[in-house]
One Martini backbone bead per residue (centre of mass of N, CA, C, O) as a GRO file, in nm:
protein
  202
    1UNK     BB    1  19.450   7.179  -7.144
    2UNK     BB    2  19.157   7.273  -7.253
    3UNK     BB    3  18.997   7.092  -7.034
    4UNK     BB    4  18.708   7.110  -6.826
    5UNK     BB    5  18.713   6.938  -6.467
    6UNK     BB    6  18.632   7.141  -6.218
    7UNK     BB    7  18.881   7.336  -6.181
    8UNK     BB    8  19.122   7.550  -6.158
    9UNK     BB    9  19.193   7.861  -6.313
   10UNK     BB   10  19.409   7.972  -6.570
   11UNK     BB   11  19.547   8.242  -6.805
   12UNK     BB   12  19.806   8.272  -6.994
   13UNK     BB   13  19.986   8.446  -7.226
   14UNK     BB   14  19.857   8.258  -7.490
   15UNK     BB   15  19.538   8.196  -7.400
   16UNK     BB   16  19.504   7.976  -7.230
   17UNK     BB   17  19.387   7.705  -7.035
   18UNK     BB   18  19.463   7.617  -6.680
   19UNK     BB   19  19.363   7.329  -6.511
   20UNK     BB   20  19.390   7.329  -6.162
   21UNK     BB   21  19.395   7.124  -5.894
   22UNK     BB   22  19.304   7.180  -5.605
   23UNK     BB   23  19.553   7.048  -5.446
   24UNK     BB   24  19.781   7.214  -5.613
   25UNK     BB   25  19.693   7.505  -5.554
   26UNK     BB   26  19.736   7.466  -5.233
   27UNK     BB   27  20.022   7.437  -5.251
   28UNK     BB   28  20.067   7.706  -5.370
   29UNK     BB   29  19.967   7.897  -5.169
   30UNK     BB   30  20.129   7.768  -4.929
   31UNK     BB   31  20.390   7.922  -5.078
   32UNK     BB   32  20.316   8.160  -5.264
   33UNK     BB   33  20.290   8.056  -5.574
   34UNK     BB   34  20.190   8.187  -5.866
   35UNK     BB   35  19.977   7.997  -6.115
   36UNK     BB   36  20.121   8.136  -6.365
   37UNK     BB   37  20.378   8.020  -6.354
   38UNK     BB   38  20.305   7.721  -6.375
   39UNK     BB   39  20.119   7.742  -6.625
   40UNK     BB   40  20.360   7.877  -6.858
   41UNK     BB   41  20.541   7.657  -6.819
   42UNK     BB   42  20.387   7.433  -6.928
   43UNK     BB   43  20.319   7.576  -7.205
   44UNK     BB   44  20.611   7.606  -7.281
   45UNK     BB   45  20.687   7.290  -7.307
   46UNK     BB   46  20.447   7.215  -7.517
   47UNK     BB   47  20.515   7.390  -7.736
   48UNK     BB   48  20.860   7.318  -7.736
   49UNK     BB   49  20.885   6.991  -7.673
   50UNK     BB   50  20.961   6.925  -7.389
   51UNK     BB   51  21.113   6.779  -7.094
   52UNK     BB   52  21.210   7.075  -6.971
   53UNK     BB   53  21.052   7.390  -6.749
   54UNK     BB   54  21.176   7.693  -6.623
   55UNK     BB   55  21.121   7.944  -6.338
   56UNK     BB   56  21.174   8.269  -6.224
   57UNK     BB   57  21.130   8.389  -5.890
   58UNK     BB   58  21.014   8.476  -5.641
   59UNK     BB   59  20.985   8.410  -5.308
   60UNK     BB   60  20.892   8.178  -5.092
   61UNK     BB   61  20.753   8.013  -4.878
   62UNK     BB   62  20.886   7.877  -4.590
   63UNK     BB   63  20.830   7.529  -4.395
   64UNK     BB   64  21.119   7.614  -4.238
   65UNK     BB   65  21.424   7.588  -4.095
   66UNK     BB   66  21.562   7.602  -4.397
   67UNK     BB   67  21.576   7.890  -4.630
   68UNK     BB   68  21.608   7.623  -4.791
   69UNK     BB   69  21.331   7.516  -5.046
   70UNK     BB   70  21.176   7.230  -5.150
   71UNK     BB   71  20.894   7.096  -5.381
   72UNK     BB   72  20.780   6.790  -5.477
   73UNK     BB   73  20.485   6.714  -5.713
   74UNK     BB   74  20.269   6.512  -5.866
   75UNK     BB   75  20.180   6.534  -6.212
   76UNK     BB   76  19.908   6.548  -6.455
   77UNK     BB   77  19.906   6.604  -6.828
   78UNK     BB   78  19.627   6.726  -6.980
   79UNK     BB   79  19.537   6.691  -7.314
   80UNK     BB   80  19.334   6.659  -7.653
   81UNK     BB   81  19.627   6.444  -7.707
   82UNK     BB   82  19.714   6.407  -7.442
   83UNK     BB   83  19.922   6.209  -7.139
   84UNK     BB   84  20.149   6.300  -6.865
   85UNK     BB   85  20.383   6.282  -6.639
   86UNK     BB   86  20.501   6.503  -6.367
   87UNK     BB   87  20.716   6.717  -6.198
   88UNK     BB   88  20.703   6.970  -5.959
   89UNK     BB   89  20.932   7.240  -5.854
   90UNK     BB   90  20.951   7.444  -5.554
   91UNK     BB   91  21.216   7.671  -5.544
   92UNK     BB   92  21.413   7.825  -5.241
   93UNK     BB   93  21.662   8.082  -5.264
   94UNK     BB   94  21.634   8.318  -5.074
   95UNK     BB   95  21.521   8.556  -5.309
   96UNK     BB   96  21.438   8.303  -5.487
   97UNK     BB   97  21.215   8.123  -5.745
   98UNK     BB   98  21.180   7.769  -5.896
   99UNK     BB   99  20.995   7.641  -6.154
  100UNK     BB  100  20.960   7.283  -6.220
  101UNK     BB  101  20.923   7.107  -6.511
  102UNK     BB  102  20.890   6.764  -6.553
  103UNK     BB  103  20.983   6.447  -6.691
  104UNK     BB  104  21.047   6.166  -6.533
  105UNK     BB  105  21.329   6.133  -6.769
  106UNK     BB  106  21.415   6.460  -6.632
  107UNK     BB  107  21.460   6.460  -6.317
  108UNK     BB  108  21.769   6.533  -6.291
  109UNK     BB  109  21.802   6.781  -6.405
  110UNK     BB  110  21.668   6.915  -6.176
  111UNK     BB  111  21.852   6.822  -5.940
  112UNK     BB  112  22.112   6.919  -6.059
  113UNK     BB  113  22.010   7.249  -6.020
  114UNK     BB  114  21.980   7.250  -5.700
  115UNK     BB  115  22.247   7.123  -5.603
  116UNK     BB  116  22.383   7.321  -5.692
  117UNK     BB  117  22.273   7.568  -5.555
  118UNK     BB  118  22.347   7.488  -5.282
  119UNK     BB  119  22.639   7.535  -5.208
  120UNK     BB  120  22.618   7.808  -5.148
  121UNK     BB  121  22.470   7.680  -4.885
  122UNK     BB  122  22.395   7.510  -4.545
  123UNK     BB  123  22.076   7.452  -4.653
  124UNK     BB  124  21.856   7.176  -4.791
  125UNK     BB  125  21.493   7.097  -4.794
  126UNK     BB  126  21.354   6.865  -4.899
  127UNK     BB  127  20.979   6.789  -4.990
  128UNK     BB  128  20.779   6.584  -5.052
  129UNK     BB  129  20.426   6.379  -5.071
  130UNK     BB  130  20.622   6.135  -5.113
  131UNK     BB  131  20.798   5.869  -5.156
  132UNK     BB  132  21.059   5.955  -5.371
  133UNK     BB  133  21.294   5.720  -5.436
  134UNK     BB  134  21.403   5.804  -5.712
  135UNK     BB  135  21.502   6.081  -5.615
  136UNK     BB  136  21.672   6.039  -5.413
  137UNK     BB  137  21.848   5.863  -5.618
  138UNK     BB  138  21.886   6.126  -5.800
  139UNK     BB  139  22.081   6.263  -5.549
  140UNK     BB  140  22.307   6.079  -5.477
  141UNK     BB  141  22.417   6.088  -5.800
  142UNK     BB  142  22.470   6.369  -5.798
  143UNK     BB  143  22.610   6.434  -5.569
  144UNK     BB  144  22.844   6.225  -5.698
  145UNK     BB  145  22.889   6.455  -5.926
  146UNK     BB  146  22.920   6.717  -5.770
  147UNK     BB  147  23.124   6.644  -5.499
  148UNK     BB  148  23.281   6.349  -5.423
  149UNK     BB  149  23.258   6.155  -5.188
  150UNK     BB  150  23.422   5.954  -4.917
  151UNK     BB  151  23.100   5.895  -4.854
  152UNK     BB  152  22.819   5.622  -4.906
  153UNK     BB  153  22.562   5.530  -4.669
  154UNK     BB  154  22.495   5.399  -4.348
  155UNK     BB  155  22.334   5.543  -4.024
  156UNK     BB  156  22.288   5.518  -3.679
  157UNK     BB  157  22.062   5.724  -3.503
  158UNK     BB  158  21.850   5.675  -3.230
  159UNK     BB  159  21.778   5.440  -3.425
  160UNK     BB  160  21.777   5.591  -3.677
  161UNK     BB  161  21.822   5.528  -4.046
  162UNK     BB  162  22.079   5.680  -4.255
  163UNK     BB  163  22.128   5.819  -4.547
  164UNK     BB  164  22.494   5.908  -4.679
  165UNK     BB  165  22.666   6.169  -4.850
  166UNK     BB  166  23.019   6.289  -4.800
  167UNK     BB  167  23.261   6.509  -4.824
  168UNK     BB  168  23.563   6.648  -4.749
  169UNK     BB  169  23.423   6.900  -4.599
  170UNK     BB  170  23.108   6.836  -4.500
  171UNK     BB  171  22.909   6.817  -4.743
  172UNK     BB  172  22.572   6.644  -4.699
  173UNK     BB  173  22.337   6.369  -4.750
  174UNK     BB  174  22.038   6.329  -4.549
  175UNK     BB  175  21.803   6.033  -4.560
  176UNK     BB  176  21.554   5.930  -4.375
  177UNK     BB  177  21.437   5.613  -4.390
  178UNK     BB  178  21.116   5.665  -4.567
  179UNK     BB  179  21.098   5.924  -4.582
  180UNK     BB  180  20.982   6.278  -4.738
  181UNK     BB  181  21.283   6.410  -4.628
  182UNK     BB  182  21.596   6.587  -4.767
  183UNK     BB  183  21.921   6.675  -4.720
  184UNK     BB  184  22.136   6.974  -4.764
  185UNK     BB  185  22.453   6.966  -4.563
  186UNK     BB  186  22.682   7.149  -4.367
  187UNK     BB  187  22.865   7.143  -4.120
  188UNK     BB  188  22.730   7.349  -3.972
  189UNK     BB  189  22.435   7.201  -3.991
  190UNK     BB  190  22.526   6.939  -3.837
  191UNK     BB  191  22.457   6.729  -3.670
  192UNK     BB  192  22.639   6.560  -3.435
  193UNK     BB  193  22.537   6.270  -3.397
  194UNK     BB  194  22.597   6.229  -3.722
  195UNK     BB  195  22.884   6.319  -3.777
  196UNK     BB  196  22.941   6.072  -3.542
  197UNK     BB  197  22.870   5.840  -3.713
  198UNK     BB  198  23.000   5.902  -3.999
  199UNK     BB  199  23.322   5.922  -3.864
  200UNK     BB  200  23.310   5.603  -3.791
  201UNK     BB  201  23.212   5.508  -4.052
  202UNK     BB  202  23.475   5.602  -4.251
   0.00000   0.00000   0.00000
């Protein structure tokens, strides 16, 4: 914020100016997520002295079969009095997108906000930068606080090792062991393969 070191630029609603990094940028337009919401959203956290702040906006480009999306990246805040890690989440449900910028010790929050809005839909997949395995760890945490599920654990399909918790309607969470992308499933979306493997689990 307001200190120029050769990235691409964008001017706030505040007059501040934001410079995103080449990579961060090329997320955005891959989405298709204008850069003024994500500069914004920063702005707005750093003002009002936020550890999360997020922004709804028009839906992003989906590269997935299933048409609910987050995408997950990790950016540094780098002001002229300080310097920060944050998340940046960009989820698309439906015709909707939110932009949600938290510090590492708040990406909770953000993740029960998806997670919730997941429900009402039959797929979410999450798609990381890197196996963010704390991200992980705190979506099976929230999982299990906003579902009740009656199994949590491991199983094993054609090979690959799955973590999975699932409720008794057999919505569930389920993450390829070290991937970088795991989903939110209703039964209706489910492999067969995982769903038998699951069920012989519980």
């Amino acid at each position: 914020m307001n200190i120029l070191r050769g990235g691409k630029r964008v001017l706030t609603d505040s007059g501040d100016v934001i410079e995103i990094s080449p990579g961060l940028w090329a997320e955005l337009e891959r989405l298709s997520c204008k850069v003024e919401h994500l500069a914004n959203v920063v702005m707005t956290m750093l003002v009002e002295g936020k550890d999360q702040e997020d922004v709804f906006t028009g839906k992003f480009k989906v590269p997935s079969t299933c048409s609910n999306y987050c995408r997950v990246v990790g950016a540094r805040v780098v002001t002229p009095v300080d310097q920060f890690d944050v998340f940046i989440s960009l989820a698309s449900f439906g015709d909707v997108g939110q932009v949600s910028v938290s510090r590492i010790s708040s990406v909770g929050a953000v993740v029960s906000k998806i997670l919730g809005f997941a429900r009402k839909y039959q797929c979410l997949e999450i798609d990381m930068d890197y196996p963010y395995k704390f991200i992980v760890f705190e979506a099976f945490n929230t999982f299990r606080q906003l579902y009740n599920p009656t199994y949590t654990g491991f199983v094993k399909v054609k090979e690959r090792e799955f973590m999975t918790s699932v409720d008794r309607e057999f919505n569930a969470l389920l993450w390829p062991v070290e991937a970088s992308k795991f989903s939110y499933l209703s039964e209706v979306r489910m492999d067969k393969d995982i769903k038998a493997a699951v069920m012989q689990a519980i």
